PDB file of C-alpha atoms in Angstrom:
ATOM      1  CA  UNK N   2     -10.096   0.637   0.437  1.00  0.00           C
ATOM      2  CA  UNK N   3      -6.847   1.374  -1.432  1.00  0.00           C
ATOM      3  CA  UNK N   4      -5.522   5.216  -2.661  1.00  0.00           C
ATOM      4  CA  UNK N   5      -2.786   5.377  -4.857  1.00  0.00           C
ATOM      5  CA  UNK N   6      -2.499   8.784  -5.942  1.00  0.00           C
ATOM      6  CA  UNK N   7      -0.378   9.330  -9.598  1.00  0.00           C
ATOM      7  CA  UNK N   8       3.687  10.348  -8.847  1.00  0.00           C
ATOM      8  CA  UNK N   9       3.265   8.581  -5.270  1.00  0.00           C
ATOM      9  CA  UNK N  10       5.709   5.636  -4.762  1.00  0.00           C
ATOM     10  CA  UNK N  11       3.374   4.043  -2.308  1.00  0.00           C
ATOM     11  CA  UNK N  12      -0.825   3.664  -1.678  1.00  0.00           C
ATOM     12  CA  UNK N  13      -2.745   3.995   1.365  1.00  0.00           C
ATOM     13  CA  UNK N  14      -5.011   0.994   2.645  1.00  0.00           C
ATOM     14  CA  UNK N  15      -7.552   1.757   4.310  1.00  0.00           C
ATOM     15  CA  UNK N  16      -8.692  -1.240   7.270  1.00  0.00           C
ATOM     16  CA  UNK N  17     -11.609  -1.961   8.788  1.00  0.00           C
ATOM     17  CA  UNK N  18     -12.298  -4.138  11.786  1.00  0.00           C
ATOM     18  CA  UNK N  19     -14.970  -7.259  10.998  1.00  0.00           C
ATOM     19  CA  UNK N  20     -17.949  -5.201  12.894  1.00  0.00           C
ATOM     20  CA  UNK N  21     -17.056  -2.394  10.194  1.00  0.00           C
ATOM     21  CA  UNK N  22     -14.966   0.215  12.483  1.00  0.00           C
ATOM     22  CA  UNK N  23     -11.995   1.831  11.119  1.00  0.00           C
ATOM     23  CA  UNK N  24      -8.862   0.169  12.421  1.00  0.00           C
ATOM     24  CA  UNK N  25      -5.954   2.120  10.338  1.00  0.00           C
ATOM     25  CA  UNK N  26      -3.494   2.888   7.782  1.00  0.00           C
ATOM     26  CA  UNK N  27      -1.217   0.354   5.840  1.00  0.00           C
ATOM     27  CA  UNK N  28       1.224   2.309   3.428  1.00  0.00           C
ATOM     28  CA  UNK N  29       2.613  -0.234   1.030  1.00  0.00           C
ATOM     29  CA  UNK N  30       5.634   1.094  -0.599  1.00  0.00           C
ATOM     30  CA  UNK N  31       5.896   0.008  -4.464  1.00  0.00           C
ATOM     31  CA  UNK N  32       7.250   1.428  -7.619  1.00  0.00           C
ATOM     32  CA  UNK N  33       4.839   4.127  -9.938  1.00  0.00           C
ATOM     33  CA  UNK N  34       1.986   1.856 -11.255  1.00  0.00           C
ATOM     34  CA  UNK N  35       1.874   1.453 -14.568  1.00  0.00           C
ATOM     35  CA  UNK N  36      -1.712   1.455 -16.401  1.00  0.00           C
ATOM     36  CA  UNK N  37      -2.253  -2.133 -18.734  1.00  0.00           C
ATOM     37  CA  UNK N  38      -5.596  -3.444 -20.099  1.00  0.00           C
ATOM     38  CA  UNK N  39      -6.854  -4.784 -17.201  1.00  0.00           C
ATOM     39  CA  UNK N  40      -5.675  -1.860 -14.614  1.00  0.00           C
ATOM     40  CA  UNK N  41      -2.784  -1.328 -12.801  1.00  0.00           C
ATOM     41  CA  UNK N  42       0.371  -3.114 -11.951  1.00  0.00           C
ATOM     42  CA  UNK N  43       3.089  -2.086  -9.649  1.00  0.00           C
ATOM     43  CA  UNK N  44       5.832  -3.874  -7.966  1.00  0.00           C
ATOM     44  CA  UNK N  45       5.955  -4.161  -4.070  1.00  0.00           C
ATOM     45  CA  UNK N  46       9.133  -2.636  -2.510  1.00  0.00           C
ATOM     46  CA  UNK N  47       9.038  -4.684   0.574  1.00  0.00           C
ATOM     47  CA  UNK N  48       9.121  -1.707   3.269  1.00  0.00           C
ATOM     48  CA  UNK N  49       5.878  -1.007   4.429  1.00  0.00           C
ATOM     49  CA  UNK N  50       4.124   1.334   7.312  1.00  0.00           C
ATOM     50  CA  UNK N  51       0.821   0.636   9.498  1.00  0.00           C
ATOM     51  CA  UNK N  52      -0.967   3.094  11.666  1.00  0.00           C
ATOM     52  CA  UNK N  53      -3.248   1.489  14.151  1.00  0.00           C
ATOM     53  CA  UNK N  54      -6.006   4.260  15.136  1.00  0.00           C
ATOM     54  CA  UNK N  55      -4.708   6.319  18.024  1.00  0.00           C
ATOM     55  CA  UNK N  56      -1.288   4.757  17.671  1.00  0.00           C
ATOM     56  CA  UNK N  57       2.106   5.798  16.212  1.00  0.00           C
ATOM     57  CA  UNK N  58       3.450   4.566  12.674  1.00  0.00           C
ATOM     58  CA  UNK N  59       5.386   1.841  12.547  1.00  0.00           C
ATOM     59  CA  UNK N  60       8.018   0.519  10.168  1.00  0.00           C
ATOM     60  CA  UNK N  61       7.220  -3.142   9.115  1.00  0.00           C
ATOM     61  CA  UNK N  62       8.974  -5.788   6.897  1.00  0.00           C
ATOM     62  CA  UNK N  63      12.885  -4.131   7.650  1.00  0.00           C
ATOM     63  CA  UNK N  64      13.950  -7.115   7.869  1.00  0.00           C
ATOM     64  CA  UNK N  65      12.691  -8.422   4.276  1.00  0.00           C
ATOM     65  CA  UNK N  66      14.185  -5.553   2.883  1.00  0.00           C
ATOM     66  CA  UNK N  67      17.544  -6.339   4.415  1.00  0.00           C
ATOM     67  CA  UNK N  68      17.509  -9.910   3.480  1.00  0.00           C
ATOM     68  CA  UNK N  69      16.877  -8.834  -0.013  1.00  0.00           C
ATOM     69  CA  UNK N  70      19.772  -6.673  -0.376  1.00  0.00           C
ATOM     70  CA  UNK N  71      22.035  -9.645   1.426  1.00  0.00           C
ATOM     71  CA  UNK N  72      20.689 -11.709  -1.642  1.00  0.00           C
ATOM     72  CA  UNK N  73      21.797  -9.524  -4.272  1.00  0.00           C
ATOM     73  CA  UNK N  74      17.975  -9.036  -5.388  1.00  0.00           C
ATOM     74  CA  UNK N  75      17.812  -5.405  -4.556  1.00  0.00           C
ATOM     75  CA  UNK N  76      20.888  -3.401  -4.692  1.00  0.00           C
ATOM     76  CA  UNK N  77      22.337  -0.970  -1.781  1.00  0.00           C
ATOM     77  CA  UNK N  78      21.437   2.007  -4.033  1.00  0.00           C
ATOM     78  CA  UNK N  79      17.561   1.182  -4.746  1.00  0.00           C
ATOM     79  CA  UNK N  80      17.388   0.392  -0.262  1.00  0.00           C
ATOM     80  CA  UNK N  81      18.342   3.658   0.642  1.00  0.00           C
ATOM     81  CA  UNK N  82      15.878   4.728  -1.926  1.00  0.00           C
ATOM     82  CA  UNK N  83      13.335   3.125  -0.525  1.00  0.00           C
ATOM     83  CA  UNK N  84      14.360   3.655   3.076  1.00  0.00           C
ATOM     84  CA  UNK N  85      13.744   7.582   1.830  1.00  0.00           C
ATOM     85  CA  UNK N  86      10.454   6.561   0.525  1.00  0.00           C
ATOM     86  CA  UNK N  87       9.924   5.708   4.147  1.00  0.00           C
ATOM     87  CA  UNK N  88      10.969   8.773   6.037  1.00  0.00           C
ATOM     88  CA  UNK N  89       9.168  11.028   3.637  1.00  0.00           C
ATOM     89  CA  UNK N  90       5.745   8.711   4.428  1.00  0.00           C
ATOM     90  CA  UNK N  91       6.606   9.393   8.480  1.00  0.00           C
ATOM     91  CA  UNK N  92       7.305  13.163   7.802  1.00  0.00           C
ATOM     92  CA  UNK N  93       4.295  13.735   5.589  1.00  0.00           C
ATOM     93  CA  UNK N  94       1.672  11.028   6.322  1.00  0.00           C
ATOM     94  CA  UNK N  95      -0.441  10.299   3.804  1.00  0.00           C
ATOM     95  CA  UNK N  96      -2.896   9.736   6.480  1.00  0.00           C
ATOM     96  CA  UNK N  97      -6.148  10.227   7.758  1.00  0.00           C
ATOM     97  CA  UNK N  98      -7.183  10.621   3.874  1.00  0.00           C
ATOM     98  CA  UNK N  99     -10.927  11.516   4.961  1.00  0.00           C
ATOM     99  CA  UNK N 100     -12.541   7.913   3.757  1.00  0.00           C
ATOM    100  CA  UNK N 101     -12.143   6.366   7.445  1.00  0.00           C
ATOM    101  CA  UNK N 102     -15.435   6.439   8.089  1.00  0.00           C
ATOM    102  CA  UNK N 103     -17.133   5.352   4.546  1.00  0.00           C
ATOM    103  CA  UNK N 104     -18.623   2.066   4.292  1.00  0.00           C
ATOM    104  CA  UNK N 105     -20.260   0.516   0.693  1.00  0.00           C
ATOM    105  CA  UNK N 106     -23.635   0.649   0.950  1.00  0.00           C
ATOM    106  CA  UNK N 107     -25.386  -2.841   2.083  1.00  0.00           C
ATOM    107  CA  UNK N 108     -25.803  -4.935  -0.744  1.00  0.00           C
ATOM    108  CA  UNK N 109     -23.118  -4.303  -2.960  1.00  0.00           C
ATOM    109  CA  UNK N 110     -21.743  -7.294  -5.218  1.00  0.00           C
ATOM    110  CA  UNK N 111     -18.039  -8.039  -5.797  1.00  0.00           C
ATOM    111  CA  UNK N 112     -17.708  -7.226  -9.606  1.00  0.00           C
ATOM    112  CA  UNK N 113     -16.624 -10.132 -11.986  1.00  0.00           C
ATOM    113  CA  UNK N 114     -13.375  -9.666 -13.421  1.00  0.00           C
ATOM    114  CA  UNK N 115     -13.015  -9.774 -17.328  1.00  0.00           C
ATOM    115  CA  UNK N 116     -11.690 -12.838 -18.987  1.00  0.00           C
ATOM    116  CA  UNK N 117      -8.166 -13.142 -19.329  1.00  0.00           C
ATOM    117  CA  UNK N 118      -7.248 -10.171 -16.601  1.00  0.00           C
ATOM    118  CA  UNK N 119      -4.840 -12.789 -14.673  1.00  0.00           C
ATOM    119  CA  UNK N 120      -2.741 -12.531 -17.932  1.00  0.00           C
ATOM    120  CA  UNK N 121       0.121 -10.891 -18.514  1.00  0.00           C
TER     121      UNK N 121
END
């Protein structure tokens, strides 16, 4: 399951293990989504955080980040942004969001996407 909540620069993933248990939080930093025909779009920011149950936050994907900035393809400015993205998510987590323990009922069918929705 996946919260984005409008103003956030990041949504909340919610993961389940394959017998159905709750297994944590993965906060995916990305730019404000922007509505089109089809939904949503939003562009990934590289840095991301994941909460195991029980365990403490951790930073993933630094080192994508860095490696991005060494290319030139995000600049020193927009890092430290989203490094600040970052330490706001591990001073005010975002998490538990009160779904961890909702399952869809038995039964349910993946909905078929409209035509053309991979378009841009």
């Amino acid at each position: 399951m996946r919260f984005t909540r409008r103003g956030d620069p990041y949504s909340v993933f919610l993961f389940t293990n394959q017998d159905g248990t709750f297994r944590g939080w993965y906060v995916n930093i990305e730019r404000l989504q922007q509505r089109t025909p089809f939904g949503f779009d939003y562009e990934d920011e590289l840095l991301d955080v994941w909460v195991a149950r029980g365990a403490e936050p951790e930073l993933l994907d630094e080192d994508e980040l860095e490696e991005a900035v060494r290319r030139g393809f995000v600049s020193d400015e927009r890092a430290a942004e989203i490094r600040a993205v970052a330490d706001h998510i591990l001073a005010n987590p975002p998490w538990p969001t009160g779904w961890e323990e909702w399952r869809p009922e038995p039964g349910w069918q993946v909905p078929d996407l409209p035509p053309g929705w991979h378009l841009t």
